[in-house]
Short mmCIF file of C-alpha atoms in Angstrom, two decimals:
data_model
loop_
_atom_site.label_atom_id
_atom_site.label_comp_id
_atom_site.label_asym_id
_atom_site.label_seq_id
_atom_site.Cartn_x
_atom_site.Cartn_y
_atom_site.Cartn_z
CA MET C 93 10.28 18.45 11.51
CA GLU C 94 11.97 15.20 11.71
CA GLU C 95 8.97 13.79 13.59
CA SER C 96 6.55 14.95 11.31
CA LEU C 97 8.56 13.53 8.31
CA ARG C 98 8.55 10.23 9.49
CA SER C 99 4.59 10.42 10.38
CA ALA C 100 3.92 11.21 7.17
CA ALA C 101 6.20 8.10 5.59
CA PHE C 102 5.47 5.51 8.25
CA GLY C 103 2.30 6.63 10.22
CA ASP C 104 -0.45 8.90 10.06
CA GLY C 105 0.25 10.05 6.53
CA VAL C 106 -0.43 13.44 6.79
CA PRO C 107 2.18 15.48 4.80
CA PRO C 108 4.27 17.92 7.24
CA PRO C 109 3.61 21.27 6.99
CA ASN C 110 5.72 22.24 4.13
CA PRO C 111 6.22 19.28 2.02
CA PHE C 112 9.16 20.64 -0.51
CA ALA C 113 11.53 21.88 2.19
CA VAL C 114 14.61 20.55 2.21
CA PRO C 115 15.69 19.12 5.81
CA ALA C 116 19.12 20.12 7.14
CA SER C 117 19.81 16.20 8.28
CA PRO C 118 20.44 13.45 6.13
CA ARG C 119 17.99 11.44 7.88
CA GLY C 120 15.28 14.13 7.32
CA ARG C 121 16.18 14.16 3.55
CA LEU C 122 15.54 10.53 3.45
CA LEU C 123 12.31 10.94 4.83
CA ALA C 124 11.35 13.52 3.05
CA ALA C 125 12.10 11.72 -0.53
CA ILE C 126 10.20 8.78 0.89
CA GLY C 127 7.14 11.09 1.37
CA LEU C 128 7.94 12.84 -1.94
CA GLY C 129 7.81 9.35 -3.45
CA ALA C 130 4.73 8.36 -1.86
CA ARG C 131 2.91 11.01 -3.30
CA GLY C 132 4.09 10.31 -6.90
CA ARG C 133 6.70 13.09 -6.72
CA TYR C 134 9.49 11.16 -8.48
CA ALA C 135 11.62 14.09 -9.38
CA ALA C 136 11.82 15.87 -6.43
CA ALA C 137 12.54 12.50 -4.45
CA ALA C 138 14.89 11.58 -6.85
CA THR C 139 17.03 14.83 -6.28
CA LEU C 140 17.20 14.18 -2.83
CA LEU C 141 17.95 10.36 -3.08
CA THR C 142 20.69 10.92 -5.32
CA GLY C 143 22.75 12.90 -3.06
CA LEU C 144 22.29 10.77 -0.09
CA ARG C 145 23.49 7.90 -2.34
CA ALA C 146 26.84 9.47 -2.19
CA SER C 147 27.00 10.02 1.72
CA GLY C 148 29.64 8.83 3.87
CA ASP C 149 27.50 6.73 6.10
CA PRO C 150 26.85 3.41 3.88
CA VAL C 151 23.74 2.68 5.62
CA LEU C 152 21.92 5.95 4.81
CA ALA C 153 23.51 5.57 1.45
CA SER C 154 22.02 2.01 1.16
CA LEU C 155 18.64 2.96 2.12
CA ALA C 156 18.59 5.99 -0.11
CA ALA C 157 19.65 3.70 -3.19
CA SER C 158 16.69 0.96 -2.39
CA THR C 159 14.38 3.75 -1.88
CA LEU C 160 14.77 5.12 -5.53
CA ALA C 161 14.83 1.50 -6.57
CA SER C 162 11.18 1.38 -5.16
CA HIS C 163 10.49 4.20 -6.74
CA ARG C 164 11.70 2.81 -10.23
CA ARG C 165 9.91 -0.28 -9.64
CA GLN C 166 6.54 1.57 -9.14
CA LEU C 167 7.00 2.70 -12.71
CA GLY C 168 8.19 -0.54 -13.91
CA GLY C 169 11.84 -0.15 -14.28
CA HIS C 170 12.52 -3.71 -12.69
CA ALA C 171 15.90 -3.79 -14.16
CA ALA C 172 16.82 -0.28 -13.06
CA ALA C 173 15.62 -1.03 -9.93
CA LEU C 174 17.74 -4.35 -9.77
CA VAL C 175 21.04 -2.37 -10.08
CA LEU C 176 19.82 0.11 -7.41
CA ASP C 177 18.86 -2.83 -4.98
CA GLY C 178 22.45 -4.07 -5.98
CA GLU C 179 24.17 -0.99 -4.87
CA ALA C 180 22.39 -1.12 -1.53
CA LEU C 181 23.32 -4.46 -0.82
CA ALA C 182 27.01 -3.84 -1.43
CA LEU C 183 26.93 -0.83 0.73
CA THR C 184 25.37 -3.06 3.58
CA ILE C 185 28.16 -5.75 3.18
CA GLY C 186 30.37 -5.80 6.58
CA GLU C 187 28.23 -3.18 8.30
CA PRO C 188 27.59 -4.26 11.84
CA ARG C 189 24.39 -4.01 13.76
CA ASP C 190 23.96 -0.50 15.03
CA GLU C 191 20.89 0.90 17.23
CA PRO C 192 17.61 -0.45 15.91
CA ASP C 193 15.28 2.26 14.20
CA PRO C 194 11.72 1.80 15.21
CA ASP C 195 10.92 2.06 11.23
CA GLY C 196 13.94 -0.06 10.25
CA LEU C 197 16.29 2.91 9.22
CA ASP C 198 19.27 0.94 10.26
CA ALA C 199 21.75 -1.59 9.06
CA GLU C 200 19.44 -4.50 9.36
CA GLY C 201 16.81 -3.03 8.04
CA ALA C 202 18.68 -1.75 5.08
CA ARG C 203 19.91 -5.30 4.44
CA ALA C 204 16.21 -6.56 4.24
CA ASP C 205 15.24 -3.30 2.50
CA ALA C 206 18.15 -4.16 -0.51
CA LEU C 207 17.03 -8.05 -0.54
CA LEU C 208 13.49 -7.59 -0.73
CA GLY C 209 13.88 -5.12 -3.58
CA LEU C 210 15.99 -7.72 -5.52
CA ALA C 211 12.98 -10.20 -4.86
CA ALA C 212 10.58 -7.68 -5.84
CA ASP C 213 13.06 -6.75 -9.13
CA ASN C 214 13.22 -10.19 -10.03
CA LEU C 215 9.66 -11.50 -9.68
CA GLY C 216 8.58 -8.53 -11.99
CA ARG C 217 10.89 -9.55 -14.58
CA GLY C 218 9.53 -13.23 -14.30
CA ARG C 219 12.63 -14.94 -12.25
CA LEU C 220 10.46 -16.46 -9.47
CA THR C 221 13.00 -19.05 -8.54
CA ALA C 222 15.55 -16.37 -8.21
CA ALA C 223 12.63 -13.93 -6.34
CA ARG C 224 11.92 -17.06 -3.64
CA ARG C 225 15.56 -17.17 -2.85
CA LEU C 226 16.28 -13.93 -2.28
CA LEU C 227 13.21 -13.45 -0.15
CA ALA C 228 14.35 -16.58 2.02
CA ARG C 229 17.86 -14.80 2.31
CA ALA C 230 15.88 -11.71 3.64
CA GLU C 231 14.07 -13.40 6.32
CA PRO C 232 16.89 -13.49 8.80
CA HIS C 233 17.29 -9.68 8.41
CA ILE C 234 13.72 -8.96 9.02
CA GLY C 235 13.15 -7.56 12.66
CA ASN C 236 10.46 -4.75 12.26
CA TRP C 237 7.00 -3.99 11.33
CA ARG C 238 8.25 -2.14 7.90
CA THR C 239 10.33 -4.99 6.68
CA ARG C 240 7.51 -7.29 7.83
CA THR C 241 5.20 -5.68 6.00
CA ARG C 242 7.24 -5.73 2.92
CA ALA C 243 8.09 -9.45 3.05
CA GLY C 244 4.21 -10.12 3.13
CA TRP C 245 3.59 -8.28 -0.15
CA VAL C 246 6.56 -9.78 -1.89
CA GLY C 247 5.29 -13.20 -0.71
CA ALA C 248 2.20 -12.89 -1.55
CA GLU C 249 3.34 -11.49 -5.19
CA ILE C 250 5.09 -14.39 -5.71
CA GLU C 251 2.51 -16.80 -5.14
CA LEU C 252 0.04 -15.08 -7.09
CA ALA C 253 2.68 -15.09 -9.98
CA SER C 254 3.20 -19.05 -9.43
CA ASN C 255 -0.39 -19.11 -9.74
CA ILE C 256 -0.92 -20.45 -6.26
CA SER C 257 -3.38 -17.89 -4.85
CA GLY C 258 -4.35 -20.09 -1.76
CA ALA C 259 -0.64 -19.46 -1.06
CA ALA C 260 -0.64 -15.78 -1.30
CA ILE C 261 -3.35 -15.37 1.43
CA ALA C 262 -1.40 -15.60 4.38
CA PRO C 263 1.54 -13.64 3.62
CA ALA C 264 -1.06 -10.54 2.33
CA GLU C 265 -3.19 -10.82 5.47
CA MET C 266 0.03 -10.98 7.61
CA ALA C 267 0.85 -7.59 5.57
CA LEU C 268 -2.12 -5.77 6.68
CA GLU C 269 -2.09 -6.73 10.10
CA THR C 270 1.03 -5.73 11.01
CA ALA C 271 0.39 -2.52 8.88
CA ARG C 272 -2.87 -1.95 10.76
CA VAL C 273 -0.88 -2.61 14.14
CA ARG C 274 1.85 0.11 13.71
CA GLY C 275 -1.10 2.45 12.28
CA ALA C 276 1.45 3.14 8.91
CA CYS C 277 -1.52 4.51 6.88
CA ARG C 278 0.28 4.12 3.46
CA HIS C 279 1.68 0.60 4.16
CA VAL C 280 -2.23 0.08 4.66
CA VAL C 281 -3.13 0.79 1.83
CA LYS C 282 -0.77 -1.24 -0.30
CA SER C 283 -1.24 -4.07 1.85
CA GLN C 284 -5.24 -3.59 1.20
CA LEU C 285 -4.51 -3.69 -2.36
CA VAL C 286 -2.41 -6.64 -2.26
CA LEU C 287 -4.57 -8.89 -0.38
CA GLY C 288 -7.78 -7.50 -2.43
CA VAL C 289 -5.86 -8.84 -5.78
CA THR C 290 -5.23 -11.82 -3.96
CA VAL C 291 -8.72 -13.03 -2.49
CA ALA C 292 -10.48 -11.29 -5.82
CA ASN C 293 -10.78 -14.64 -7.78
CA GLY C 294 -11.93 -16.57 -5.03
CA SER C 295 -15.75 -17.37 -3.66
CA SER C 296 -18.51 -14.59 -4.08
CA ALA C 297 -17.86 -13.94 -0.53
CA GLU C 298 -14.03 -13.23 -1.05
CA ARG C 299 -14.79 -10.94 -4.27
CA ASP C 300 -16.92 -8.97 -2.27
CA ARG C 301 -14.12 -8.76 0.46
CA ALA C 302 -11.68 -7.59 -2.03
CA LYS C 303 -14.17 -4.88 -3.67
CA ALA C 304 -14.59 -3.22 0.00
CA LEU C 305 -10.66 -3.82 0.05
CA VAL C 306 -9.80 -2.08 -2.98
CA GLU C 307 -12.24 0.80 -2.40
CA SER C 308 -10.93 1.56 1.17
CA ALA C 309 -7.61 1.57 -0.47
CA ARG C 310 -8.86 3.96 -3.17
CA GLU C 311 -10.64 6.26 -0.63
CA THR C 312 -7.88 6.34 1.84
CA ALA C 313 -5.18 7.20 -1.42
CA GLU C 314 -7.29 9.81 -2.58
CA LYS C 315 -7.67 11.54 1.30
CA TYR C 316 -4.04 11.57 1.82
CA GLU C 317 -2.95 12.03 -1.74
CA PHE C 318 -0.73 8.82 -2.03
CA ASN C 319 -0.69 9.41 -5.98
CA SER C 320 1.88 6.37 -6.18
CA LEU C 321 -0.72 3.96 -4.89
CA LEU C 322 -4.04 5.59 -6.13
CA TRP C 323 -3.77 5.24 -10.11
CA VAL C 324 -2.92 1.35 -9.28
CA ALA C 325 -5.75 1.64 -6.75
CA CYS C 326 -8.03 3.21 -9.82
CA LEU C 327 -7.09 0.28 -12.10
CA VAL C 328 -7.63 -2.46 -9.65
CA GLU C 329 -10.91 -1.47 -8.92
CA ALA C 330 -11.69 -1.08 -12.76
CA ASP C 331 -11.14 -4.97 -12.56
CA LEU C 332 -14.04 -4.90 -10.12
CA ALA C 333 -16.61 -2.65 -10.42
CA ALA C 334 -19.43 -3.46 -12.26
CA GLY C 335 -20.74 -0.99 -14.37
CA HIS C 336 -17.97 1.57 -13.24
CA ALA C 337 -14.89 -0.05 -15.09
CA ASP C 338 -14.82 2.92 -17.66
CA GLU C 339 -15.02 5.57 -15.11
CA TYR C 340 -12.11 4.02 -12.97
CA ARG C 341 -10.04 3.41 -15.95
CA PHE C 342 -10.16 7.08 -16.97
CA ARG C 343 -9.48 8.37 -13.95
CA GLY C 344 -6.44 5.69 -13.21
CA ALA C 345 -5.05 6.66 -16.55
CA GLU C 346 -5.37 10.41 -15.52
CA LEU C 347 -3.61 10.39 -12.35
CA LEU C 348 -0.79 8.31 -13.85
CA HIS C 349 -0.13 11.08 -16.43
CA ALA C 350 -0.23 13.36 -13.75
CA VAL C 351 2.46 11.36 -11.73
CA LEU C 352 4.44 10.99 -14.75
CA ARG C 353 4.23 14.58 -15.01
CA HIS C 354 6.19 14.60 -11.89
CA ALA C 355 8.69 12.24 -12.59
CA ASP C 356 12.39 12.37 -13.46
CA PRO C 357 13.35 12.18 -17.42
CA CYS C 358 14.73 8.55 -16.46
CA GLY C 359 11.25 7.49 -14.76
CA ARG C 360 9.02 8.77 -17.67
CA TRP C 361 11.52 6.97 -20.03
CA LEU C 362 11.34 3.65 -17.71
CA ALA C 363 6.96 4.36 -17.58
CA ARG C 364 6.81 4.28 -21.13
CA GLU C 365 9.44 0.99 -22.01
CA SER C 366 7.16 -0.73 -19.27
CA PRO C 367 4.93 -3.67 -20.11
CA TRP C 368 3.83 -3.16 -16.59
CA VAL C 369 2.59 0.55 -17.02
CA PRO C 370 -0.82 1.03 -18.96
CA LEU C 371 0.49 4.02 -21.21
#
């Protein structure tokens, strides 16, 4: 079961036979929560992650806290995510290197996740200097495909927020290439969205590329029910697709409300209060 959960989270994106079954092992529950969050099932994911945060294994507890932080951030709750990512980083202090995990579910991966999460949290709150500093602090701990991909997202988003779109292209391209080499379907979708936004304001050819990237991301997200990304893809496509903007905005709003119906009360409140979530 754990193998199918790992594939759903970091591989081909195909959900396990029973996505709501609770795995016996703590590692399995973490993987299940990651998969549930990808599909916008935030309440079910939060239930698993809250239990794992109390684990006696500090690495596992750290990964659970940073995963929950990412779910809060996806609903615009950057301040709430900041607290969770701080908790995740504190849990890794003094933890020695352990056996490397191919997807970064190890001590170094947990440290990188926490620091990259803190960078993204500060970025969402407009603290660009702090975001850059935290991204730089994460770099020595980035040793696997997943943290490299995430670092590319954060690096590109920092440059975009700094109005340096040219500098955002390289990290966005790196993220997409890394995710494609790994065959990580969900990470490819997110990377396509980041790169699409990055090149959308360029030349006519770059804008055409942006449209193709975002369309591909939307279609894949729809196929695998990555609803946490699908509503975003629809809204990005609305900004790029001449003549179909209203259709995509309506679809994006419909999907967002569906996601919120499957969120826990905290997640719904954060989305309602967030300037980043178009409710």
